[in-house]
């Protein structure tokens, strides 16, 4: 159902002008756009590092960059993509924009803290960039000790402090969302009427608040040991290096869920609207988000099977890791069941949703391979692991992010993008992604180690395929960048509800007014109630 | 919800208790209690931290939801310690180096 285009109304983009109005804004929608600009820049930067890495790996000898430079390249690629792009990607942009709108309120609970979190994020990002310009860091994004504390002669402390600071932004955003979702829902919007995106954001926020302080403390301990030689992790100083890995992965494994849970929320929205059906097993999908958030905290030891962690602990972590597959599978099965007998349309966001479901399934299933003790020992630190987590992060989260960005773009900007180009780019991204990362499963299984810039010639064919795929993928990412920018100025004006969706955010104008809703909405129906639409069609 | 006003007297009481506990920590350090050294220090530190959270941070007078958030934080810390200890305690149970 497409509603008529209303006469121009004042919206959040036009009610104030000038740089100051943006830099001092407390409007969650504008802050979302500030984040969008910042993380797009970091994504571009991380992409440049990935491009050089793939170019280096085109040939077996390390001939493009030195070993030391290569170490810095993959470290910065990981640090920037994880801490400055993936973690804030959906929560800070789509989450910031949509959480108040989806629950029918005017803003987040703490608008000033919301703006503060963006400044903190930028300060952390700036520090990491400064460390990069000074010479970078070569520890990998994992900062494993004792290399990071005793041997690396790069800018470890500076980078760690940058991540430490950026972490506070994550905590504040999470805190803001939790309070907002608890306290500011529109009248009638009970917990089980909430859109599943909100459930996902809630679960993500819980992880952010409970997990992020641990990585902050851990990186601080690295800085303390490196700066003052206080023995915490270095065995030479009386410390325990495996303790670092426990502390690091206690946050960093749940961080995977900080990255992918919001993506799952987006997919629930997309699958429902483009199938014209309520999400199958709504409560199961909602609670599976909470289950993932909790179980995600119990599985970190599967990163440490070869670290000299006790075999008994490994057994426990292996078992718990298999358990987290259950709520993930519930989501995938329920999305698929939602499609059954749905009135499916193949608009661009839905293409990304299909991409997510397929690629996340491969990423998730290979995750269970890695949770298996015997198999993990064989493929630890190989490209199999690299392929696995890129299937989750890029194949999963990135697809969801792009799907979500396309879906809500008309609401955010008030303009439609070019559907033909968008469909083409979705296809290019899917093909490019698989060409990049599927060969990495094979070469990893065959023994190609990660983080090496020179390799035996028998692996070249896989690396050439992977680099070719990365080139295709880069084109796939550039096309949306171009048509999105084009659409902001020249796109067709968007109707208030171009997809005929049921969420509250579609009941206000595109772009929304500064206060989101002219009248506070009252909710009387469950989420995704397309029966009215069905009745209209039948009638 | 109106903010609970804590009197200066209440603050002073908690402050004195914290001072006493600090002195107890120092005093206990003069005795070698073997394995209990760490346990005693941690128990006193936990009591002190609880007093700060409950009274200086006003959690004692807050809603159940706020208390739940605080308890969750402690529970998550326990989770971190517990699963880390499954490794540290069971290392060396197998007669192989590093296992």
XYZ file of C-alpha atoms in Angstrom:
638
model
C 0.000 0.000 0.000
C 1.460 3.348 -0.988
C -0.056 6.341 0.683
C -0.436 9.650 -1.095
C 2.438 12.100 -0.942
C 1.635 14.747 1.605
C 2.425 18.422 1.001
C 5.931 19.421 2.158
C 6.118 19.589 5.920
C 8.902 20.703 8.184
C 11.160 17.766 8.819
C 14.228 17.015 10.881
C 16.513 17.818 7.966
C 15.024 21.210 7.182
C 13.942 22.683 10.488
C 17.478 23.875 11.253
C 20.426 24.661 9.032
C 24.161 25.104 9.439
C 27.043 23.024 10.784
C 26.324 24.108 14.350
C 22.801 22.762 14.117
C 24.297 19.363 13.325
C 27.220 19.344 15.727
C 25.081 20.406 18.690
C 21.946 18.514 17.765
C 20.189 16.348 20.296
C 17.852 14.849 17.703
C 18.424 11.088 17.542
C 17.808 11.150 13.784
C 20.515 13.691 13.114
C 22.912 11.893 15.465
C 22.206 8.719 13.488
C 23.303 10.557 10.348
C 26.440 11.845 12.082
C 27.263 8.230 12.875
C 26.413 7.194 9.320
C 28.930 9.681 7.929
C 31.624 8.662 10.412
C 31.282 4.910 10.022
C 31.092 5.207 6.223
C 34.467 6.957 6.348
C 35.908 4.210 8.573
C 34.440 1.518 6.328
C 36.131 3.131 3.344
C 39.426 3.265 5.254
C 39.181 -0.344 6.409
C 38.315 -1.263 2.826
C 41.520 0.348 1.564
C 43.555 -1.819 3.954
C 41.643 -4.900 2.766
C 42.372 -3.955 -0.843
C 46.123 -3.733 -0.225
C 46.035 -7.044 1.666
C 44.272 -8.749 -1.241
C 46.664 -7.214 -3.763
C 49.649 -8.445 -1.755
C 48.185 -11.951 -1.669
C 47.752 -12.080 -5.434
C 51.225 -13.604 -5.749
C 52.968 -16.138 -3.468
C 56.042 -14.086 -2.507
C 55.654 -11.093 -0.218
C 56.488 -8.575 -2.922
C 54.155 -5.612 -2.505
C 54.680 -4.702 1.157
C 57.115 -5.826 3.854
C 56.133 -8.358 6.513
C 55.969 -5.601 9.118
C 53.730 -3.430 6.924
C 51.515 -6.419 6.176
C 51.116 -7.045 9.909
C 50.041 -3.435 10.348
C 47.635 -3.657 7.421
C 45.670 -6.627 8.730
C 45.767 -5.212 12.262
C 44.327 -1.875 11.192
C 41.826 -3.547 8.862
C 40.529 -5.578 11.801
C 40.605 -2.804 14.387
C 38.880 -0.251 12.168
C 36.316 -2.609 10.699
C 35.349 -4.136 14.059
C 35.557 -1.280 16.538
C 34.851 1.675 14.268
C 32.482 0.175 11.721
C 30.796 -3.127 12.565
C 30.024 -2.540 16.236
C 28.443 0.892 15.748
C 27.080 0.059 12.278
C 23.462 -0.943 12.812
C 22.945 0.154 16.458
C 24.358 3.651 16.108
C 22.858 4.457 12.702
C 19.661 2.508 12.102
C 19.183 1.868 15.830
C 19.601 5.503 16.737
C 17.239 6.574 13.982
C 14.631 3.889 14.481
C 14.389 2.877 18.139
C 12.426 5.997 19.217
C 10.360 5.943 16.024
C 9.498 2.265 16.272
C 8.313 2.606 19.855
C 6.441 5.834 19.173
C 8.373 8.380 21.220
C 10.041 11.693 20.465
C 13.660 10.858 21.194
C 15.924 8.586 23.188
C 15.766 8.801 26.980
C 19.042 10.762 27.193
C 19.481 12.907 24.066
C 22.559 14.727 25.398
C 24.246 11.445 26.294
C 23.416 10.276 22.785
C 25.310 13.213 21.296
C 28.094 12.689 23.826
C 28.434 9.089 22.686
C 29.059 10.288 19.124
C 31.775 12.677 20.300
C 33.353 9.928 22.393
C 33.261 7.630 19.393
C 34.924 10.282 17.247
C 37.575 10.903 19.920
C 38.377 7.175 20.076
C 38.409 6.968 16.285
C 40.655 10.030 16.038
C 43.126 8.490 18.469
C 43.237 5.265 16.476
C 43.755 7.288 13.287
C 46.520 9.259 14.988
C 48.206 5.980 16.021
C 47.822 4.815 12.442
C 49.457 7.955 11.066
C 52.279 7.702 13.581
C 53.111 4.218 12.297
C 50.223 1.949 13.232
C 50.059 -1.206 15.252
C 51.048 -4.763 14.321
C 49.437 -6.942 16.973
C 46.330 -7.896 15.042
C 42.982 -6.687 16.363
C 43.322 -9.292 19.127
C 46.319 -7.664 20.896
C 47.552 -11.061 22.090
C 50.113 -11.004 24.870
C 53.013 -11.270 25.511
C 53.662 -9.925 21.990
C 51.560 -6.796 22.549
C 52.907 -6.090 26.027
C 56.571 -6.988 25.698
C 57.697 -7.278 22.082
C 55.682 -5.134 19.677
C 57.406 -1.809 19.072
C 54.395 -0.149 17.472
C 51.693 2.155 18.855
C 49.925 -0.421 21.005
C 48.980 1.790 23.954
C 47.716 4.620 21.769
C 45.531 2.276 19.734
C 44.313 0.441 22.843
C 43.357 3.744 24.477
C 41.471 4.680 21.279
C 39.458 1.462 21.506
C 39.008 2.000 25.251
C 37.480 5.424 24.602
C 35.319 4.264 21.690
C 34.008 1.515 23.982
C 32.376 4.104 26.230
C 30.365 5.316 23.275
C 29.095 1.774 22.819
C 28.163 1.505 26.509
C 26.311 4.823 26.477
C 24.357 3.925 23.349
C 23.392 0.583 24.892
C 22.357 2.232 28.137
C 20.293 4.805 26.275
C 18.460 2.108 24.300
C 17.730 -0.025 27.368
C 16.222 2.886 29.294
C 14.306 4.128 26.248
C 12.805 0.728 25.470
C 11.814 0.195 29.106
C 10.388 3.602 29.837
C 9.244 5.342 26.679
C 7.101 2.944 24.673
C 3.915 4.399 23.211
C 0.614 3.642 24.960
C -0.476 0.120 24.120
C 2.949 -0.970 22.908
C 3.496 -3.972 25.142
C 6.687 -6.041 25.032
C 5.093 -8.601 22.728
C 3.857 -5.957 20.344
C 7.349 -4.605 19.842
C 8.936 -4.995 16.428
C 11.620 -7.703 16.496
C 14.225 -5.101 15.576
C 13.617 -3.572 19.007
C 14.048 -6.945 20.714
C 17.346 -7.363 18.887
C 18.515 -3.886 19.803
C 17.555 -4.526 23.420
C 19.551 -7.772 23.541
C 22.477 -6.061 21.829
C 22.383 -3.212 24.327
C 22.531 -5.642 27.229
C 25.702 -7.165 25.763
C 27.186 -3.720 25.185
C 26.581 -2.629 28.750
C 27.724 -5.864 30.381
C 30.593 -6.795 28.079
C 32.307 -3.627 26.944
C 33.736 -2.687 30.361
C 35.682 -5.958 30.331
C 37.509 -5.172 27.076
C 38.194 -1.683 28.437
C 39.758 -3.122 31.594
C 41.677 -5.711 29.579
C 43.214 -3.162 27.242
C 44.030 -0.974 30.218
C 45.859 -3.921 31.804
C 47.821 -4.379 28.564
C 48.799 -0.709 28.734
C 49.740 -1.051 32.418
C 51.929 -4.084 31.758
C 53.481 -2.523 28.670
C 54.031 0.870 30.289
C 54.988 -0.095 33.848
C 56.106 -3.748 33.504
C 53.612 -4.909 36.087
C 53.224 -8.660 35.632
C 49.676 -9.485 34.678
C 49.895 -11.440 31.445
C 53.596 -11.882 30.674
C 54.946 -15.126 32.179
C 58.400 -13.542 32.384
C 56.888 -11.044 34.848
C 54.848 -13.660 36.695
C 51.655 -13.199 34.668
C 49.442 -15.598 32.724
C 49.098 -15.036 28.953
C 46.012 -17.242 28.742
C 44.296 -14.965 31.257
C 44.505 -12.203 28.652
C 42.723 -14.411 26.171
C 39.995 -15.179 28.706
C 39.423 -11.491 29.404
C 39.703 -10.474 25.757
C 37.310 -13.081 24.429
C 34.836 -12.582 27.290
C 33.999 -9.369 25.469
C 35.111 -10.125 21.965
C 33.029 -13.207 21.420
C 29.815 -11.489 22.585
C 30.985 -8.615 20.377
C 30.217 -10.910 17.448
C 26.635 -10.852 18.670
C 26.769 -7.071 19.128
C 27.535 -7.078 15.425
C 25.099 -9.715 14.195
C 22.062 -9.426 16.512
C 21.031 -6.016 15.144
C 21.392 -7.526 11.674
C 19.021 -10.299 12.683
C 16.569 -7.655 13.840
C 16.732 -5.973 10.446
C 16.159 -9.290 8.676
C 13.071 -10.009 10.790
C 11.620 -6.681 9.652
C 12.499 -7.267 5.999
C 11.260 -10.855 5.809
C 7.955 -9.855 7.353
C 7.225 -6.822 5.194
C 8.249 -8.427 1.895
C 6.321 -11.628 2.672
C 3.315 -9.728 3.917
C 3.184 -11.995 6.946
C 3.714 -11.842 10.670
C 7.071 -13.370 11.544
C 6.516 -17.062 12.211
C 6.942 -17.844 15.918
C 7.278 -14.194 16.961
C 7.918 -14.976 20.635
C 10.545 -17.582 19.828
C 12.373 -15.145 17.583
C 12.152 -12.446 20.265
C 13.420 -14.687 23.054
C 16.094 -16.183 20.816
C 17.669 -12.700 20.753
C 17.834 -12.693 24.532
C 19.078 -16.293 24.537
C 21.847 -15.404 22.084
C 22.835 -12.441 24.262
C 23.104 -14.637 27.369
C 24.573 -17.795 25.809
C 26.975 -15.654 23.784
C 28.729 -14.837 27.060
C 29.369 -18.506 27.862
C 31.279 -19.647 24.802
C 34.418 -17.524 24.614
C 36.789 -20.400 25.340
C 36.252 -21.846 21.863
C 38.742 -19.236 20.650
C 41.332 -20.804 22.930
C 41.318 -24.507 22.167
C 45.004 -24.460 21.188
C 46.076 -21.840 23.725
C 47.031 -24.363 26.451
C 43.622 -23.886 27.976
C 42.700 -26.932 30.027
C 41.080 -29.704 27.998
C 38.260 -29.900 30.536
C 37.500 -26.215 30.117
C 37.632 -26.703 26.356
C 35.079 -29.504 26.615
C 32.710 -27.217 28.513
C 33.193 -24.359 26.066
C 32.740 -26.694 23.103
C 29.409 -27.914 24.485
C 28.215 -24.390 25.286
C 29.211 -23.219 21.808
C 26.948 -25.805 20.249
C 24.123 -24.521 22.453
C 24.314 -21.026 20.989
C 23.559 -22.542 17.604
C 20.036 -23.348 18.836
C 18.636 -19.792 19.120
C 20.472 -18.836 15.929
C 18.849 -21.744 14.125
C 15.442 -20.792 15.553
C 15.761 -17.460 13.806
C 16.809 -18.924 10.463
C 14.082 -21.579 10.510
C 11.440 -19.060 11.527
C 12.404 -16.579 8.816
C 12.190 -19.385 6.297
C 8.840 -20.503 7.696
C 7.629 -16.899 7.424
C 8.275 -17.040 3.695
C 6.032 -20.091 3.356
C 2.830 -19.077 1.580
C 3.857 -15.452 1.912
C 3.199 -12.896 -0.775
C 6.877 -12.424 -1.526
C 8.241 -9.456 -3.428
C 11.810 -9.164 -4.571
C 12.618 -5.564 -3.769
C 16.255 -4.730 -3.064
C 16.090 -4.988 0.754
C 14.576 -8.465 0.404
C 17.426 -9.516 -1.890
C 19.831 -8.554 0.880
C 17.678 -10.450 3.388
C 17.895 -13.589 1.230
C 21.646 -13.037 1.015
C 21.849 -12.742 4.787
C 19.890 -15.922 5.457
C 22.031 -18.011 3.102
C 25.396 -16.565 4.064
C 24.716 -16.398 7.787
C 23.692 -20.062 7.667
C 27.016 -20.992 6.083
C 28.865 -18.793 8.579
C 26.923 -20.268 11.484
C 27.328 -23.872 10.409
C 31.069 -23.482 9.921
C 31.003 -21.988 13.419
C 29.804 -25.342 14.718
C 32.715 -26.966 12.867
C 35.015 -24.674 14.813
C 33.254 -25.464 18.079
C 34.236 -29.097 17.500
C 37.491 -29.638 19.371
C 39.187 -32.005 16.930
C 38.372 -30.053 13.801
C 39.248 -26.720 15.391
C 42.783 -27.850 16.184
C 43.283 -28.583 12.485
C 42.028 -25.245 11.172
C 42.973 -22.845 13.979
C 44.667 -19.740 12.599
C 43.962 -20.751 9.005
C 41.891 -19.076 6.329
C 39.020 -21.367 7.289
C 38.531 -19.197 10.355
C 38.929 -16.028 8.286
C 36.252 -17.246 5.869
C 33.955 -18.303 8.724
C 33.896 -14.959 10.503
C 33.652 -12.989 7.283
C 30.574 -15.039 6.400
C 29.090 -13.878 9.712
C 30.349 -10.289 9.684
C 30.242 -9.382 6.011
C 27.863 -12.021 4.677
C 25.627 -11.514 7.686
C 25.890 -8.108 9.292
C 26.979 -6.179 6.214
C 24.165 -7.655 4.115
C 21.667 -6.778 6.847
C 23.106 -3.286 7.187
C 22.787 -2.676 3.464
C 19.337 -4.265 3.403
C 18.258 -2.060 6.292
C 19.790 1.032 4.782
C 17.852 0.438 1.548
C 14.641 -0.353 3.390
C 14.659 2.720 5.607
C 16.424 5.042 3.136
C 13.124 6.590 1.955
C 12.198 7.288 5.584
C 15.632 8.674 6.474
C 16.102 10.940 3.464
C 12.614 11.313 2.015
C 13.941 10.186 -1.362
C 13.763 6.921 -3.313
C 16.883 5.337 -4.719
C 17.124 3.773 -8.180
C 15.684 0.280 -7.812
C 17.410 -1.153 -10.892
C 20.890 -0.125 -9.789
C 20.104 -1.245 -6.271
C 19.107 -4.741 -7.395
C 22.210 -4.954 -9.550
C 24.440 -3.938 -6.672
C 22.804 -6.490 -4.356
C 23.603 -9.170 -6.906
C 27.161 -7.917 -7.361
C 27.733 -7.847 -3.598
C 26.429 -11.410 -3.235
C 28.561 -12.761 -6.063
C 31.641 -10.759 -5.078
C 31.327 -11.803 -1.478
C 31.145 -15.514 -2.253
C 33.975 -15.313 -4.755
C 36.101 -13.586 -2.139
C 35.476 -15.786 0.834
C 34.404 -19.244 -0.316
C 37.884 -20.093 -1.702
C 39.222 -19.145 1.715
C 37.343 -22.062 3.300
C 39.099 -24.433 0.916
C 42.583 -23.008 1.267
C 42.182 -22.788 5.021
C 41.142 -26.411 5.211
C 44.172 -27.268 3.090
C 46.442 -25.475 5.551
C 46.893 -21.869 4.402
C 47.610 -19.932 7.611
C 46.087 -16.521 8.252
C 48.193 -13.391 8.760
C 50.992 -14.518 6.380
C 51.894 -12.326 3.443
C 53.927 -15.001 1.631
C 52.639 -18.502 0.937
C 53.410 -21.698 -1.036
C 52.468 -21.487 -4.751
C 49.828 -24.234 -4.515
C 47.534 -21.771 -2.729
C 47.789 -19.105 -5.418
C 44.715 -20.150 -7.376
C 42.518 -19.639 -4.296
C 44.124 -16.289 -3.524
C 43.637 -15.109 -7.110
C 39.951 -16.083 -6.936
C 39.667 -14.313 -3.598
C 41.310 -11.133 -4.844
C 39.136 -11.155 -7.967
C 36.095 -11.523 -5.731
C 37.240 -8.653 -3.536
C 37.426 -6.434 -6.610
C 33.856 -7.375 -7.546
C 32.767 -6.794 -3.945
C 34.371 -3.354 -3.934
C 32.351 -2.437 -7.043
C 29.255 -3.793 -5.291
C 29.862 -1.403 -2.387
C 30.698 1.580 -4.563
C 27.506 1.401 -6.627
C 25.189 1.998 -3.613
C 27.484 4.790 -2.402
C 26.985 6.514 -5.748
C 23.225 6.040 -6.131
C 22.538 6.869 -2.490
C 24.371 10.180 -2.830
C 22.613 10.779 -6.144
C 19.241 9.929 -4.615
C 19.679 12.437 -1.789
C 19.429 15.235 -4.355
C 17.731 13.797 -7.411
C 15.766 10.791 -6.139
C 11.986 10.687 -6.437
C 10.296 12.067 -3.311
C 9.419 9.126 -1.091
C 5.879 8.510 0.113
C 5.396 8.098 3.842
C 5.071 4.331 3.544
C 6.545 3.148 0.237
C 6.621 -0.542 1.202
C 3.186 -0.732 2.798
C 4.784 -1.729 6.078
C 3.076 -1.866 9.469
C 5.670 -0.320 11.823
C 5.067 2.967 13.629
C 7.983 4.579 11.802
C 5.975 4.306 8.579
C 3.006 6.158 10.058
C 4.809 9.462 10.081
C 6.080 11.556 7.209
C 9.225 10.901 5.160
C 11.534 12.414 6.349
C 9.972 12.553 9.816
C 9.254 15.806 11.642
C 11.745 16.787 14.377
C 9.491 15.372 17.081
C 8.835 12.182 15.035
C 5.062 12.154 15.470
C 2.663 15.045 15.473
C 0.388 13.056 17.780
C 1.694 10.299 20.047
C 0.556 7.045 18.436
C -1.557 4.560 20.346
C -0.868 0.922 19.540
C -3.792 -1.479 19.422
C -2.372 -4.294 17.298
C 0.460 -6.760 17.402
C 3.500 -6.134 15.236
C 3.376 -7.179 11.581
C -0.391 -7.425 11.413
C -0.894 -7.622 7.664
C -4.407 -9.035 7.952
C -5.912 -5.601 7.270
C -3.937 -5.406 4.068
C -4.998 -8.921 3.158
C -8.648 -8.057 3.731
C -8.267 -5.041 1.474
C -6.683 -7.177 -1.254
C -9.339 -9.880 -1.000
C -12.096 -7.308 -0.829
C 10.216 8.927 41.040
C 11.489 11.468 43.526
C 15.160 11.209 44.435
C 15.891 9.865 47.917
C 17.758 12.377 50.059
C 20.595 10.807 51.997
C 21.489 12.666 55.150
C 25.052 13.708 55.981
C 24.827 11.481 59.025
C 24.129 8.438 56.885
C 27.042 9.280 54.621
C 29.285 9.747 57.656
C 28.293 6.354 59.055
C 29.112 4.585 55.813
C 32.360 6.531 55.556
C 33.423 5.467 59.042
C 32.592 1.838 58.293
C 34.682 2.064 55.119
C 37.589 3.492 57.103
C 37.328 0.703 59.661
C 37.299 -1.901 56.907
C 40.340 -0.288 55.300
C 42.184 -0.474 58.589
C 41.047 -4.094 58.946
C 42.569 -4.875 55.558
C 45.876 -3.338 56.640
C 45.736 -5.098 59.985
C 44.962 -8.479 58.391
C 47.962 -8.074 56.108
C 50.254 -8.491 59.131
C 49.099 -12.096 59.601
C 50.058 -14.887 57.265
C 46.818 -16.780 56.759
C 48.168 -18.930 53.940
C 45.601 -19.467 51.202
C 43.123 -17.360 53.167
C 45.179 -14.187 52.605
C 43.473 -13.486 49.313
C 40.079 -14.661 50.535
C 40.091 -12.284 53.522
C 41.258 -9.342 51.400
C 38.611 -10.034 48.767
C 35.794 -10.458 51.292
C 36.595 -7.103 52.912
C 36.939 -5.446 49.493
C 33.585 -6.883 48.418
C 31.856 -5.560 51.539
C 33.377 -2.126 50.903
C 32.355 -2.125 47.243
C 28.827 -3.167 48.222
C 28.573 -0.292 50.701
C 29.681 2.186 48.062
C 27.214 0.826 45.497
C 24.309 0.593 47.939
C 24.669 3.889 49.787
C 27.002 6.259 47.956
C 25.457 5.308 44.618
C 21.941 5.219 46.151
C 21.090 1.768 44.793
C 19.635 0.834 48.183
C 16.760 3.267 47.603
C 16.247 2.538 43.899
C 13.615 0.533 42.008
C 13.792 -3.225 41.602
C 14.778 -2.773 37.954
C 17.849 -0.734 38.905
C 18.770 -3.335 41.510
C 18.369 -6.029 38.859
C 20.819 -4.173 36.612
C 23.371 -4.009 39.431
C 22.908 -7.676 40.296
C 23.282 -8.548 36.585
C 26.629 -6.764 36.543
C 27.833 -8.780 39.530
C 26.415 -11.994 38.065
C 28.283 -11.370 34.815
C 31.493 -10.814 36.737
C 30.869 -14.116 38.510
C 30.378 -15.731 35.108
C 33.717 -14.384 33.918
C 35.489 -15.661 37.033
C 33.699 -19.008 37.102
C 34.343 -20.068 33.512
C 37.912 -18.726 33.629
C 38.481 -20.798 36.741
C 37.254 -23.942 34.957
C 40.421 -23.522 32.922
C 42.830 -22.407 35.619
C 41.738 -24.968 38.213
C 41.717 -27.957 35.848
C 45.022 -27.236 34.141
C 47.462 -30.065 34.760
C 44.778 -32.657 35.477
C 45.941 -34.627 32.483
C 49.467 -36.066 32.539
C 50.500 -34.165 29.400
C 52.485 -30.921 29.336
C 50.187 -27.930 28.903
C 47.001 -29.984 29.398
